[in-house]
């Protein structure tokens, strides 16, 4: 009851109430910032992980020089390994694409039709046309949405692919230029892929690159991406004479390690905001104790123990912190829910593009809230709020009623 009365401003205590309100707002901002940033970082990693592995598998068995001749027995043997769910041939080759006097660097990707139609990252993100219109031997391709924008191409247009491995003539080597009809445009959500990918049936890629029956690599999918090294480790010595095994961690190690470092640093930097808010709680309680010194002395003479006095001010400070935490969690979830509208509105007001896909890899601001992390943030904020109450509460409990009421 006493703590509840102390939470409301008394006569001449407006400034103390203002400081307590500021402390509540500071806790709310700190908690909201932590929830938002950690959710965005988690979403960024999850989206990158899902989209990169959805296109490239968990590992590739890549032939030396970009050419794997006897890939069928390798694919059959790796499929028999425990933990391997899929092993399919794949061709990837950087080339040049031309359309309407525009030239762009592209990454030609040759896949089997079953693999193309089974890649959900592409089939679920088709913007125009249909991937089923890709026909082996029909000189048809599907391209990324950003590449289509750069070239100014649409479904039904014909683009040219330029391969340096052309025909040898008396005047030197002539690049091979073959025309392909665009039957589909997709957007997987990763800028670098959407800006470069040209997907075609395996047979057409082998013809374009003069590979015969060879492929570039065998793509492998396992039951657990985190254990891909253990699953494929025994097979590395077998394929070493003709190929090398690269898993997703070695291919994208710098990117995912940078995300881990950035996530850790951002957490502790934003935790400092909550620490600063806790100091605001401490200062407001110190002022409250000084303002209530006479009340505390009277309570002590009426039989209130030191422990009871401490509990009053610990309760006051913890309620201030809890109110800020509750408000911060609500604000955090609201901002995450409307994040696209908020970033779009700020971009329109300032004229600055806040989320540039060419820099951020992903075309949209991602979010994935981890309930365990949210609980951890709440507990951290509660702990700091509680610790901030201890000194003022101890100061209040050590008040000597004789000294305070001597001249009353």
XYZ file of N, CA and C in Angstrom, residues 208-337:
390
model
N 26.044 -25.275 -74.388
C 26.592 -23.921 -74.412
C 28.071 -23.901 -74.040
N 28.440 -24.699 -73.040
C 29.809 -24.687 -72.525
C 30.684 -25.795 -73.099
N 30.149 -26.545 -74.050
C 30.897 -27.640 -74.720
C 31.451 -28.628 -73.701
N 30.606 -29.038 -72.757
C 31.035 -29.964 -71.710
C 30.771 -31.415 -72.052
N 30.015 -31.684 -73.114
C 29.656 -33.061 -73.410
C 28.714 -33.595 -72.346
N 29.091 -34.722 -71.708
C 28.271 -35.285 -70.638
C 28.754 -34.848 -69.261
N 29.806 -34.023 -69.198
C 30.371 -33.609 -67.914
C 29.505 -32.518 -67.279
N 29.694 -32.334 -65.971
C 29.029 -31.263 -65.237
C 30.091 -30.486 -64.465
N 29.672 -29.438 -63.783
C 30.624 -28.660 -63.005
C 30.817 -29.188 -61.597
N 29.727 -29.705 -61.022
C 29.766 -30.152 -59.632
C 28.555 -31.014 -59.339
N 28.584 -31.663 -58.177
C 27.429 -32.398 -57.668
C 26.983 -31.704 -56.391
N 25.725 -31.281 -56.370
C 25.172 -30.587 -55.209
C 24.608 -31.607 -54.230
N 24.934 -31.426 -52.937
C 24.556 -32.405 -51.915
C 23.698 -31.731 -50.849
N 22.610 -32.386 -50.485
C 21.743 -31.938 -49.393
C 21.755 -33.004 -48.310
N 21.905 -32.575 -47.056
C 21.985 -33.511 -45.935
C 20.806 -33.293 -44.980
N 20.699 -34.181 -44.013
C 19.625 -34.077 -43.026
C 19.888 -32.959 -42.024
N 21.169 -32.617 -41.789
C 21.525 -31.592 -40.807
C 22.656 -30.735 -41.371
N 22.373 -29.471 -41.740
C 23.428 -28.617 -42.309
C 24.610 -28.410 -41.369
N 24.364 -28.409 -40.057
C 25.446 -28.173 -39.103
C 26.396 -29.360 -38.988
N 25.984 -30.544 -39.482
C 26.828 -31.738 -39.408
C 27.299 -32.192 -40.785
N 27.243 -31.262 -41.758
C 27.609 -31.640 -43.123
C 29.061 -32.093 -43.207
N 29.952 -31.488 -42.406
C 31.353 -31.897 -42.416
C 31.541 -33.322 -41.946
N 30.813 -33.705 -40.894
C 30.916 -35.070 -40.378
C 30.316 -36.074 -41.354
N 29.236 -35.682 -42.024
C 28.563 -36.599 -42.948
C 29.412 -36.870 -44.183
N 30.018 -35.808 -44.761
C 30.773 -35.956 -46.009
C 32.265 -36.156 -45.776
N 32.719 -36.041 -44.526
C 34.142 -36.195 -44.227
C 34.748 -37.493 -44.753
N 34.119 -38.656 -44.498
C 34.699 -39.921 -44.980
C 34.794 -40.016 -46.492
N 34.000 -39.209 -47.219
C 33.975 -39.297 -48.683
C 34.999 -38.373 -49.330
N 35.612 -37.474 -48.539
C 36.534 -36.489 -49.102
C 37.745 -37.148 -49.751
N 38.328 -38.163 -49.090
C 39.509 -38.837 -49.644
C 39.174 -39.578 -50.929
N 37.942 -40.077 -51.036
C 37.540 -40.834 -52.221
C 37.523 -39.964 -53.474
N 37.027 -38.735 -53.340
C 36.879 -37.869 -54.516
C 38.066 -36.936 -54.718
N 39.046 -36.944 -53.784
C 40.153 -35.984 -53.867
C 40.909 -36.035 -55.198
N 41.102 -37.182 -55.843
C 41.824 -37.171 -57.128
C 41.138 -36.365 -58.226
N 39.807 -36.221 -58.169
C 39.095 -35.551 -59.258
C 38.299 -34.330 -58.815
N 38.068 -34.191 -57.512
C 37.195 -33.102 -57.057
C 37.508 -32.735 -55.618
N 36.932 -31.638 -55.172
C 37.077 -31.165 -53.800
C 35.686 -30.876 -53.245
N 35.514 -31.115 -51.938
C 34.216 -30.888 -51.294
C 34.236 -29.547 -50.568
N 33.284 -28.687 -50.894
C 33.112 -27.406 -50.209
C 31.714 -27.366 -49.604
N 31.626 -27.128 -48.285
C 30.308 -27.037 -47.665
C 29.910 -25.568 -47.514
N 28.695 -25.338 -47.047
C 28.139 -23.983 -46.971
C 28.924 -23.110 -46.009
N 29.537 -23.717 -44.990
C 30.279 -22.924 -44.008
C 31.551 -22.347 -44.616
N 32.259 -23.142 -45.413
C 33.487 -22.640 -46.027
C 33.183 -21.640 -47.138
N 32.084 -21.842 -47.856
C 31.723 -20.950 -48.955
C 31.246 -19.594 -48.455
N 30.495 -19.591 -47.342
C 29.910 -18.341 -46.829
C 30.403 -18.012 -45.429
N 31.592 -18.504 -45.073
C 32.080 -18.364 -43.699
C 32.219 -16.897 -43.281
N 32.795 -16.065 -44.141
C 33.023 -14.668 -43.766
C 31.710 -13.945 -43.510
N 30.676 -14.244 -44.306
C 29.385 -13.582 -44.155
C 28.728 -13.956 -42.829
N 28.649 -15.265 -42.531
C 27.959 -15.699 -41.324
C 28.759 -15.357 -40.063
N 30.093 -15.372 -40.145
C 30.899 -14.955 -38.998
C 30.721 -13.471 -38.712
N 30.632 -12.671 -39.765
C 30.390 -11.238 -39.578
C 29.032 -10.995 -38.925
N 28.028 -11.795 -39.292
C 26.707 -11.652 -38.686
C 26.737 -11.979 -37.198
N 27.491 -13.023 -36.830
C 27.593 -13.397 -35.419
C 28.255 -12.288 -34.610
N 29.357 -11.734 -35.146
C 30.065 -10.657 -34.447
C 29.166 -9.435 -34.315
N 28.492 -9.054 -35.407
C 27.630 -7.873 -35.382
C 26.480 -8.063 -34.403
N 25.924 -9.260 -34.379
C 24.807 -9.544 -33.470
C 25.237 -9.438 -32.016
N 26.404 -9.977 -31.681
C 26.906 -9.924 -30.307
C 27.200 -8.495 -29.883
N 27.865 -7.747 -30.752
C 28.217 -6.360 -30.425
C 26.966 -5.511 -30.242
N 25.987 -5.680 -31.125
C 24.760 -4.895 -31.022
C 24.010 -5.209 -29.731
N 24.021 -6.476 -29.313
C 23.327 -6.837 -28.072
C 23.910 -6.089 -26.883
N 25.242 -6.116 -26.761
C 25.854 -5.485 -25.588
C 25.807 -3.962 -25.652
N 25.875 -3.416 -26.852
C 25.749 -1.956 -26.959
C 24.363 -1.489 -26.533
N 23.338 -2.228 -26.962
C 21.981 -1.837 -26.603
C 21.665 -2.183 -25.153
N 22.368 -3.185 -24.598
C 22.187 -3.481 -23.179
C 22.662 -2.300 -22.327
N 23.638 -1.541 -22.835
C 24.107 -0.353 -22.117
C 22.986 0.683 -22.005
N 22.096 0.730 -23.014
C 20.963 1.662 -22.941
C 20.085 1.318 -21.742
N 19.844 0.025 -21.533
C 19.050 -0.400 -20.376
C 19.793 -0.078 -19.081
N 21.121 -0.223 -19.083
C 21.914 0.109 -17.895
C 21.785 1.595 -17.556
N 21.829 2.439 -18.578
C 21.649 3.883 -18.357
C 20.263 4.158 -17.783
N 19.257 3.448 -18.301
C 17.896 3.611 -17.780
C 17.822 3.179 -16.320
N 18.579 2.142 -15.949
C 18.604 1.696 -14.558
C 19.184 2.773 -13.650
N 20.174 3.503 -14.131
C 20.721 4.619 -13.345
C 19.675 5.718 -13.156
N 18.810 5.888 -14.159
C 17.718 6.853 -13.999
C 16.765 6.413 -12.888
N 16.498 5.112 -12.827
C 15.660 4.580 -11.742
C 16.329 4.850 -10.397
N 17.643 4.610 -10.345
C 18.386 4.840 -9.101
C 18.279 6.296 -8.667
N 18.466 7.225 -9.599
C 18.439 8.648 -9.243
C 17.051 9.076 -8.778
N 16.007 8.556 -9.427
C 14.646 8.918 -9.006
C 14.341 8.381 -7.618
N 14.837 7.170 -7.312
C 14.600 6.610 -5.978
C 15.389 7.365 -4.912
N 16.593 7.794 -5.246
C 17.386 8.583 -4.287
C 16.646 9.862 -3.929
N 16.095 10.528 -4.940
C 15.333 11.754 -4.676
C 14.072 11.446 -3.879
N 13.423 10.314 -4.176
C 12.224 9.937 -3.445
C 12.540 9.662 -1.977
N 13.651 8.980 -1.720
C 14.054 8.689 -0.342
C 14.297 9.987 0.425
N 14.981 10.931 -0.231
C 15.246 12.212 0.430
C 13.938 12.962 0.713
N 12.994 12.872 -0.212
C 11.723 13.564 -0.013
C 10.866 12.894 1.068
N 11.042 11.582 1.257
C 10.216 10.833 2.198
C 10.960 10.509 3.496
N 12.022 11.216 3.763
C 12.809 10.920 4.972
C 11.946 10.995 6.235
N 11.122 12.033 6.361
C 10.279 12.186 7.549
C 9.257 11.051 7.632
N 8.671 10.668 6.472
C 7.711 9.560 6.467
C 8.380 8.267 6.917
N 9.606 8.039 6.433
C 10.336 6.817 6.789
C 10.594 6.779 8.291
N 10.979 7.927 8.843
C 11.249 7.981 10.288
C 9.997 7.670 11.091
N 8.853 8.185 10.659
C 7.599 7.911 11.361
C 7.245 6.434 11.270
N 7.432 5.848 10.074
C 7.158 4.419 9.916
C 8.050 3.579 10.831
N 9.313 4.001 10.977
C 10.226 3.257 11.840
C 9.779 3.337 13.299
N 9.321 4.514 13.732
C 8.860 4.642 15.113
C 7.571 3.859 15.350
N 6.819 3.594 14.264
C 5.575 2.821 14.402
C 5.827 1.318 14.380
N 7.113 0.935 14.199
C 7.445 -0.493 14.258
C 7.892 -1.099 12.951
N 7.983 -0.300 11.887
C 8.458 -0.847 10.604
C 9.923 -1.248 10.719
N 10.250 -2.448 10.264
C 11.624 -2.924 10.322
C 12.430 -2.376 9.157
N 13.735 -2.568 9.253
C 14.592 -2.136 8.124
C 14.262 -2.928 6.862
N 14.009 -4.214 7.026
C 13.658 -5.038 5.869
C 12.389 -4.573 5.203
N 11.371 -4.195 6.011
C 10.111 -3.713 5.440
C 10.326 -2.411 4.677
N 11.175 -1.528 5.245
C 11.474 -0.252 4.574
C 12.174 -0.493 3.243
N 13.123 -1.430 3.246
C 13.822 -1.753 1.994
C 12.852 -2.293 0.952
N 11.936 -3.161 1.389
C 10.998 -3.769 0.436
C 10.115 -2.718 -0.228
N 9.765 -1.666 0.528
C 8.923 -0.601 -0.048
C 9.601 0.016 -1.263
N 10.867 0.399 -1.122
C 11.553 1.113 -2.210
C 12.033 0.153 -3.308
N 12.340 -1.083 -2.936
C 12.651 -2.080 -3.975
C 11.420 -2.311 -4.850
N 10.262 -2.365 -4.218
C 9.026 -2.566 -4.968
C 8.760 -1.383 -5.902
N 8.956 -0.170 -5.394
C 8.726 1.028 -6.210
C 9.626 1.005 -7.448
N 10.922 0.765 -7.245
C 11.861 0.762 -8.368
C 11.591 -0.360 -9.347
N 11.248 -1.535 -8.835
C 10.979 -2.676 -9.718
C 9.723 -2.449 -10.547
N 8.712 -1.818 -9.949
C 7.490 -1.514 -10.712
C 7.786 -0.527 -11.832
N 8.622 0.467 -11.541
C 9.016 1.422 -12.591
C 9.715 0.677 -13.732
N 10.651 -0.207 -13.385
C 11.351 -0.980 -14.403
C 10.427 -1.908 -15.159
N 9.517 -2.602 -14.444
C 8.599 -3.543 -15.091
C 7.657 -2.821 -16.054
N 7.206 -1.618 -15.650
C 6.340 -0.846 -16.549
C 7.081 -0.488 -17.840
N 8.336 -0.087 -17.699
C 9.141 0.217 -18.881
C 9.364 -1.007 -19.745
N 9.603 -2.160 -19.094
C 9.832 -3.397 -19.853
C 8.582 -3.789 -20.634
N 7.424 -3.743 -19.975
C 6.180 -4.085 -20.667
C 5.922 -3.176 -21.859
N 6.121 -1.867 -21.646
C 5.920 -0.921 -22.749
C 6.921 -1.168 -23.870
N 8.168 -1.484 -23.494
C 9.203 -1.730 -24.504
C 8.910 -2.949 -25.351
N 8.446 -4.028 -24.738
C 8.111 -5.240 -25.492
C 6.973 -4.969 -26.466
N 5.952 -4.234 -25.999
C 4.818 -3.904 -26.879
C 5.284 -3.041 -28.057
N 6.081 -2.015 -27.757
C 6.585 -1.138 -28.824
C 7.441 -1.933 -29.810
N 8.279 -2.825 -29.283
C 9.144 -3.632 -30.140
C 8.349 -4.480 -31.115
N 7.310 -5.166 -30.629
C 6.507 -6.025 -31.499
C 5.703 -5.207 -32.510
N 5.225 -4.032 -32.092
C 4.483 -3.173 -33.029
C 5.393 -2.705 -34.164
N 6.612 -2.271 -33.810
C 7.565 -1.816 -34.837
C 7.923 -2.965 -35.774
N 8.157 -4.157 -35.237
C 8.495 -5.311 -36.078
C 7.344 -5.657 -37.016
N 6.115 -5.539 -36.529
C 4.954 -5.882 -37.353
C 4.780 -4.910 -38.523
